[in-house]
């Protein structure tokens, strides 16, 4: 009898291609009961790639395969008597789709950490994920901080958040004792801070989630209101920008907050005593009183979709919206021209000083604008060349900074200052365009649709408008700063300090630098409440 | 009286595994009336409860596993046992050293009957067992019984579930146990194997056992070689019919796959399981592609032969071409007192019960 003990333990022997046609590649596996699907149960991933060299299954493996097939016929399907135990079945990494002709194909697994995304795709994904609704507030933030200060703050915040993001990405590599390949940042926090770390990071994520949902709701109400008003005015041929200060040319810009009375009235100023139809419309289509509730009717059916992943197909709307906004801003800037005057410390009637002490409001906005720390690990996992992670991250941050700078500077600079004051720039710069403006109407529609597809993904809050009344101006400063505090500043720095201390590599300069970052984060949060 | 007899008979037909007195006892203590089966020789498969005997039997003989965990002792109803082996050998499966005191008593009282007419004793040890002393004790008592009742029996010891031992320690542990068992078995000779159902060792062990049970096996191999050379076959294999264990083989050139015997065995047994669902039975098989042609057919009443040829253009019927050599082989096989004369070819619906049922 031949001595079978000496055969190779390797599963595959690479060989030349003897097979003619590999056959269909589309194999579906469902995930119920792993063990009963042996032999060689394959993880349910799509077959993404096929090696050029077709491997040949070794005799040992095919014998095992046959054995398991045969044993499974000896028992009833419900009987677990002869199921192959774990230690005789090859590990998941060694699993191949086995053809009875003897060839085998290796499946690519997403969770292995070596994804298929090129650097370009990764950079684009980071850029796409980071650019959100904060983009609408950047001009306002620059206005609050002053032009020069604003630009400097944007660049500095970009660098600071990039560094902290780098710390998040590198945090897993400092843990040598445990296998961290499937970890996200909350897991790292739990490792260092125990369950307090896990729960607090979860809490902060929740805070940012709730904040984002509030923001989305407010913005969507806004956009829906303006869209409805545009359509109504278009149908009834009403031009209603008379009582609001605005510019008098073909591209009107309005200043909605410049009113004699204190609280800005969120409905149209037109009051025609004789026009009851308009009155009715205004009664039923009110920005703060009625439209937000109509939004419920619009969103509720969307929230009942069984698989929210249906909406992730509309991700492309986000990119389109941003690109359209860039186009819109460029167009308006060309039409309106630049109106810049530099006054360093004193405000004038139309301009704001270059350096203002309300710049923390800009940092508050930017903390959320540059926030991606809770999912950066997952995004970078699919990068094909992992050694380029830091480089790709830096490039992505640079692009995001440039985008923000571009939009912020252009809107700020082209805001028609002689008739209107720069102070008029709204927290949502689209509000500065009248509802009759077609281009901004299109922008609002885009953003409206994009947010409607994102909202179900976020989950929802029922009575957010109530909270909106409680909070007043609920713009992203608070939630952004709050979660930014934890994720962006404190946790990455603290974890880095702790891990260095454990490895006894902590030096004074590093300690001082990171404590300083933590203090900055704290100050950022506290000062929001004083502004 | 006749009615109750036929009733009893019907009961015997319909019930599954249950207790029956062993062969050779015309009227057992339970009052059954049995035909005289003194001619049949036994293969005893013994071992502690839970050592893997039922799984082993199921795998080797392609029986569905009956999930009867409260086995009372004899899991094979020997009277209606369909597991025949090498012609007239009947497989008996016994739990040795079970906890059930009733069964222990029965076992002790029926000892002589159990161990009479034994051809082969296969004793299964669980390598993971924590009660080595107890296992050895039961093994020794079985040997004593064998010595008394069937001193010519062949003894085989299987060290089972070896896959649970780490690979680098397997040889060491096996050598240790083998020495102990050899020492304990004196004056009887025992052969030891280490087995696991998850690799080829089980098949190899049982093939070795079968090989040792065939008389004149060297002569058989020589004849196979002559036969193969005459027809210019790549390989000729002789399988035992019930288990497709390789009795003998001849190959004219090096074959790449060392596991091919077990694979063929598993494939055919699986095919037979499918056939039995349709109440069909396996007779022969022909496989050919552009590179080779293979034929599997019934050879004698207890064996199958498989011929592999590189020249795919050959077509033949086994019976006609090999008449001369088949006759010779049949005579050789029947030259032992332990096996009935082999009947050739298609005449298999004879006294031998189809082992695949």
Coordinates of C-alpha atoms in Angstrom, one line a residue, chain B:
Chain B
X1 CA -49.1 -21.7 18.2
X2 CA -48.3 -21.1 14.6
X3 CA -49.9 -17.8 14.6
X4 CA -47.9 -16.7 17.6
X5 CA -44.8 -17.9 15.8
X6 CA -45.6 -16.0 12.7
X7 CA -46.4 -13.0 14.8
X8 CA -43.1 -13.3 16.5
X9 CA -41.5 -13.6 13.1
X10 CA -43.2 -10.4 11.9
X11 CA -42.0 -8.7 15.0
X12 CA -38.6 -9.7 14.2
X13 CA -38.8 -8.4 10.7
X14 CA -40.2 -5.0 11.6
X15 CA -38.3 -3.9 14.6
X16 CA -35.1 -2.0 14.4
X17 CA -32.1 -2.6 16.5
X18 CA -32.9 -4.5 19.6
X19 CA -31.6 -7.3 21.6
X20 CA -31.1 -10.7 20.3
X21 CA -29.1 -13.6 21.6
X22 CA -25.9 -14.2 19.6
X23 CA -25.3 -16.8 17.0
X24 CA -24.9 -20.4 17.8
X25 CA -27.5 -20.6 20.5
X26 CA -30.4 -22.6 19.2
X27 CA -32.7 -21.4 21.9
X28 CA -31.6 -18.3 23.8
X29 CA -32.5 -17.3 27.2
X30 CA -35.2 -15.0 25.7
X31 CA -37.1 -17.9 24.1
X32 CA -36.5 -17.2 20.4
X33 CA -36.1 -20.0 18.0
X34 CA -33.3 -19.5 15.6
X35 CA -32.0 -21.4 12.6
X36 CA -28.7 -23.0 12.8
X37 CA -26.1 -20.3 12.0
X38 CA -23.1 -22.1 13.4
X39 CA -21.3 -21.8 10.0
X40 CA -21.1 -18.0 10.1
X41 CA -18.0 -16.5 11.4
X42 CA -18.0 -13.3 13.3
X43 CA -16.2 -10.0 13.2
X44 CA -16.5 -8.5 16.6
X45 CA -16.3 -4.7 16.8
X46 CA -15.9 -3.9 20.5
X47 CA -15.0 -1.0 22.6
X48 CA -16.1 1.4 25.3
X49 CA -19.4 3.1 24.8
X50 CA -18.8 6.3 22.9
X51 CA -15.5 5.3 21.4
X52 CA -16.9 5.7 17.8
X53 CA -17.9 2.2 16.8
X54 CA -21.2 3.1 15.4
X55 CA -19.8 5.9 13.3
X56 CA -17.0 3.7 12.2
X57 CA -19.4 1.0 11.1
X58 CA -21.6 3.5 9.4
X59 CA -18.8 5.0 7.5
X60 CA -17.1 1.7 6.5
X61 CA -20.3 -0.2 5.6
X62 CA -22.3 2.8 4.4
X63 CA -25.2 2.3 6.8
X64 CA -27.4 5.1 7.9
X65 CA -26.6 6.0 11.5
X66 CA -29.5 5.1 13.7
X67 CA -29.6 7.8 16.4
X68 CA -30.4 5.4 19.1
X69 CA -28.3 6.7 22.0
X70 CA -29.8 4.3 24.5
X71 CA -28.3 1.3 22.8
X72 CA -28.9 -1.6 25.0
X73 CA -25.9 -3.5 23.9
X74 CA -26.1 -5.2 20.6
X75 CA -26.7 -2.5 18.0
X76 CA -26.8 -5.1 15.3
X77 CA -29.6 -7.6 15.2
X78 CA -27.4 -10.4 14.3
X79 CA -30.2 -12.6 12.9
X80 CA -31.2 -9.9 10.5
X81 CA -27.9 -8.3 10.1
X82 CA -27.4 -7.2 6.6
X83 CA -23.8 -6.3 7.1
X84 CA -21.9 -9.1 5.5
X85 CA -18.3 -8.9 5.0
X86 CA -16.0 -11.0 2.8
X87 CA -18.6 -13.5 2.1
X88 CA -19.8 -15.1 5.3
X89 CA -18.4 -12.8 8.0
X90 CA -21.0 -11.0 10.0
X91 CA -20.3 -7.8 11.9
X92 CA -21.2 -7.8 15.5
X93 CA -21.0 -4.6 17.4
X94 CA -20.7 -4.7 21.2
X95 CA -20.3 -2.1 23.9
X96 CA -17.7 -3.3 26.3
X97 CA -17.7 -1.9 29.7
X98 CA -20.9 0.1 29.5
X99 CA -22.4 1.6 32.6
X100 CA -25.7 -0.2 32.3
X101 CA -25.5 -3.0 34.8
X102 CA -28.2 -5.0 33.2
X103 CA -26.2 -5.1 30.0
X104 CA -23.1 -5.9 31.9
X105 CA -24.8 -8.9 33.4
X106 CA -26.2 -10.0 30.1
X107 CA -22.8 -9.6 28.6
X108 CA -21.1 -11.6 31.3
X109 CA -23.7 -14.4 31.1
X110 CA -23.6 -14.6 27.4
X111 CA -19.9 -14.3 27.1
X112 CA -19.2 -17.7 25.7
X113 CA -21.8 -17.2 23.0
X114 CA -20.6 -13.8 22.0
X115 CA -17.0 -15.0 21.7
X116 CA -17.6 -18.2 19.9
X117 CA -16.8 -18.6 16.2
X118 CA -15.0 -15.3 16.1
X119 CA -12.8 -14.7 13.1
X120 CA -11.7 -11.2 13.9
X121 CA -11.8 -9.0 17.0
X122 CA -11.5 -5.3 16.4
X123 CA -11.2 -3.4 19.6
X124 CA -11.6 0.3 19.5
X125 CA -9.8 2.6 22.0
X126 CA -10.7 6.2 22.4
X127 CA -7.4 8.1 22.5
X128 CA -9.1 10.8 24.6
X129 CA -10.3 8.4 27.3
X130 CA -9.4 9.4 30.8
X131 CA -9.8 5.9 32.2
X132 CA -6.9 4.1 30.7
X133 CA -6.8 1.5 33.5
X134 CA -10.4 0.6 33.1
X135 CA -10.1 0.4 29.3
X136 CA -7.2 -2.0 29.6
X137 CA -9.1 -4.1 32.1
X138 CA -12.0 -4.6 29.8
X139 CA -9.7 -5.3 26.9
X140 CA -8.0 -8.0 28.8
X141 CA -11.2 -9.6 29.8
X142 CA -12.2 -9.7 26.2
X143 CA -8.9 -11.3 25.3
X144 CA -9.4 -13.9 28.0
X145 CA -12.7 -14.8 26.5
X146 CA -11.2 -15.0 23.0
X147 CA -8.5 -17.2 24.3
X148 CA -11.1 -19.5 25.7
X149 CA -13.5 -19.6 22.8
X150 CA -11.8 -18.6 19.6
X151 CA -8.1 -18.9 20.1
X152 CA -7.4 -18.6 16.3
X153 CA -9.0 -15.2 16.0
X154 CA -7.1 -12.3 14.7
X155 CA -6.8 -9.3 17.0
X156 CA -6.7 -5.7 15.8
X157 CA -6.6 -2.7 18.1
X158 CA -7.7 0.7 16.8
X159 CA -6.6 3.8 18.6
X160 CA -9.4 6.0 17.4
X161 CA -10.2 9.8 17.3
X162 CA -6.5 10.6 16.7
X163 CA -7.6 13.9 15.1
X164 CA -8.1 15.3 18.6
X165 CA -4.4 14.9 19.3
X166 CA -1.9 17.5 18.1
X167 CA -0.2 16.4 15.0
X168 CA 3.4 16.4 16.4
X169 CA 2.4 14.2 19.3
X170 CA 0.5 11.6 17.4
X171 CA 3.3 9.3 16.6
X172 CA 4.6 9.4 20.2
X173 CA 1.3 8.6 21.8
X174 CA 0.6 5.9 19.3
X175 CA 3.9 4.2 19.9
X176 CA 3.4 4.3 23.6
X177 CA 0.0 2.7 23.5
X178 CA 1.0 0.2 20.9
X179 CA 3.7 -1.1 23.2
X180 CA 1.3 -1.4 26.1
X181 CA -1.2 -3.2 24.1
X182 CA 1.3 -5.7 22.7
X183 CA 2.5 -6.4 26.1
X184 CA -0.9 -6.9 27.5
X185 CA -2.1 -9.1 24.6
X186 CA 0.4 -11.9 25.1
X187 CA 0.3 -14.7 24.2
X188 CA -2.1 -13.5 21.5
X189 CA -0.7 -11.3 18.7
X190 CA -2.4 -8.0 18.1
X191 CA -1.9 -5.4 15.3
X192 CA -2.4 -1.8 16.2
X193 CA -3.5 1.1 14.0
X194 CA -4.2 4.7 14.8
X195 CA -7.3 6.0 13.1
X196 CA -9.6 8.9 12.7
X197 CA -12.7 9.3 10.6
X198 CA -11.4 12.7 9.4
X199 CA -8.4 11.4 7.5
X200 CA -7.4 8.4 5.5
X201 CA -6.1 6.4 8.4
X202 CA -9.4 4.7 9.1
X203 CA -9.7 3.4 5.6
X204 CA -6.1 2.3 5.6
X205 CA -6.5 0.5 8.8
X206 CA -9.6 -1.4 7.7
X207 CA -8.0 -2.1 4.3
X208 CA -5.0 -3.6 6.2
X209 CA -7.4 -5.7 8.3
X210 CA -9.2 -7.0 5.2
X211 CA -5.9 -7.6 3.5
X212 CA -4.8 -9.9 6.3
X213 CA -8.1 -11.8 6.2
X214 CA -7.7 -12.8 2.5
X215 CA -5.9 -16.0 2.1
X216 CA -3.3 -16.3 -0.6
X217 CA -3.4 -12.7 -1.1
X218 CA 0.1 -12.6 -2.6
X219 CA -0.9 -15.1 -5.3
X220 CA -3.9 -12.9 -6.0
X221 CA -1.7 -9.9 -6.5
X222 CA 0.5 -11.9 -8.9
X223 CA -2.5 -12.9 -10.9
X224 CA -3.8 -9.4 -11.0
X225 CA -0.5 -8.2 -12.3
X226 CA -0.5 -10.8 -15.1
X227 CA -4.0 -9.9 -15.9
X228 CA -3.2 -6.2 -16.0
X229 CA -0.1 -6.7 -18.2
X230 CA -2.1 -8.7 -20.7
X231 CA -4.7 -6.1 -21.2
X232 CA -2.3 -3.2 -20.7
X233 CA -4.2 -1.5 -18.1
X234 CA -2.8 1.4 -16.0
X235 CA -4.2 0.1 -12.8
X236 CA -6.3 -2.8 -11.6
X237 CA -8.0 -2.8 -8.2
X238 CA -9.8 -5.4 -6.3
X239 CA -12.4 -4.2 -3.9
X240 CA -14.3 -5.9 -1.2
X241 CA -17.9 -5.7 -2.2
X242 CA -19.6 -4.5 0.9
X243 CA -17.1 -1.8 2.0
X244 CA -15.1 -1.1 -1.2
X245 CA -12.0 -1.6 0.8
X246 CA -9.1 -2.3 -1.4
X247 CA -8.1 -5.9 -1.2
X248 CA -5.3 -5.8 -3.7
X249 CA -4.1 -3.7 -6.5
X250 CA -1.7 -3.5 -9.3
X251 CA -0.4 -0.4 -10.9
X252 CA 2.0 -0.2 -13.8
X253 CA 3.1 3.4 -13.3
X254 CA 3.2 5.8 -10.4
X255 CA -0.1 7.4 -9.7
X256 CA -0.3 10.9 -8.5
X257 CA -3.1 10.7 -6.0
X258 CA -2.3 8.6 -3.0
X259 CA -5.8 9.0 -1.6
X260 CA -7.5 7.6 -4.6
X261 CA -8.6 4.3 -3.0
X262 CA -10.5 6.0 -0.3
X263 CA -12.0 8.6 -2.7
X264 CA -13.3 5.9 -5.0
X265 CA -14.7 4.0 -2.1
X266 CA -16.5 7.1 -0.7
X267 CA -17.8 8.0 -4.1
X268 CA -19.2 4.6 -4.8
X269 CA -20.7 4.2 -1.4
X270 CA -22.4 7.6 -1.7
X271 CA -23.7 6.5 -5.1
X272 CA -25.0 3.3 -3.6
X273 CA -26.8 5.2 -0.9
X274 CA -28.5 7.2 -3.6
X275 CA -29.4 4.1 -5.5
X276 CA -30.9 2.4 -2.4
X277 CA -33.3 5.3 -2.1
X278 CA -34.7 4.3 -5.4
X279 CA -34.6 0.6 -4.5
X280 CA -32.0 0.1 -7.1
X281 CA -28.7 -1.6 -6.6
X282 CA -25.3 -0.8 -8.0
X283 CA -23.9 -3.2 -10.5
X284 CA -21.3 -1.6 -12.7
X285 CA -19.9 1.6 -13.8
X286 CA -18.1 2.9 -16.8
X287 CA -16.3 6.2 -16.8
X288 CA -14.5 7.6 -19.7
X289 CA -13.1 10.9 -21.0
X290 CA -10.5 11.9 -23.5
X291 CA -7.7 10.8 -21.2
X292 CA -8.8 7.5 -19.8
X293 CA -11.5 4.9 -19.4
X294 CA -12.4 3.1 -16.1
X295 CA -14.6 0.1 -15.5
X296 CA -16.0 -1.1 -12.3
X297 CA -17.9 -4.3 -12.3
X298 CA -18.9 -7.2 -10.1
X299 CA -16.1 -9.7 -10.1
X300 CA -17.0 -12.4 -7.7
X301 CA -19.8 -12.6 -5.3
X302 CA -17.8 -10.7 -2.8
X303 CA -15.5 -8.5 -4.8
X304 CA -15.6 -5.8 -7.3
X305 CA -12.8 -5.1 -9.8
X306 CA -11.9 -1.8 -11.2
X307 CA -9.8 -1.5 -14.4
X308 CA -8.3 1.8 -15.5
X309 CA -7.0 2.1 -19.0
X310 CA -5.2 5.0 -20.7
X311 CA -6.5 4.1 -24.1
X312 CA -10.1 5.4 -24.1
X313 CA -11.0 3.6 -27.3
X314 CA -11.2 0.3 -25.6
X315 CA -14.7 -1.1 -25.1
X316 CA -15.2 -4.4 -23.6
X317 CA -17.3 -6.4 -21.3
X318 CA -15.5 -7.7 -18.3
X319 CA -17.0 -11.1 -18.3
X320 CA -16.2 -12.1 -21.8
X321 CA -12.6 -11.0 -21.9
X322 CA -11.4 -12.2 -18.6
X323 CA -13.1 -15.6 -18.4
X324 CA -9.9 -17.5 -18.0
X325 CA -8.3 -15.4 -15.4
X326 CA -11.6 -15.0 -13.5
X327 CA -11.9 -18.7 -13.2
X328 CA -8.4 -18.9 -11.9
X329 CA -9.0 -16.2 -9.4
X330 CA -12.2 -17.7 -8.3
X331 CA -10.6 -21.0 -7.6
X332 CA -7.8 -19.3 -5.6
X333 CA -10.2 -17.4 -3.6
X334 CA -12.3 -20.3 -2.7
X335 CA -9.3 -22.4 -1.6
X336 CA -9.7 -21.5 1.9
X337 CA -12.0 -23.2 4.3
X338 CA -13.3 -19.9 5.6
X339 CA -15.0 -18.8 2.5
X340 CA -17.7 -20.4 0.3
X341 CA -16.9 -21.0 -3.3
X342 CA -16.9 -17.8 -5.2
X343 CA -19.6 -17.5 -7.8
X344 CA -18.8 -15.3 -10.7
X345 CA -20.4 -12.4 -12.3
X346 CA -24.0 -11.7 -12.4
X347 CA -25.1 -14.6 -10.2
X348 CA -25.2 -12.5 -7.2
X349 CA -28.8 -13.0 -6.2
X350 CA -27.8 -16.2 -4.5
X351 CA -27.7 -17.0 -0.8
X352 CA -25.6 -14.0 0.0
X353 CA -27.7 -11.2 1.1
X354 CA -27.1 -7.9 -0.7
X355 CA -24.8 -6.0 1.6
X356 CA -26.0 -2.7 0.4
X357 CA -29.4 -2.9 1.9

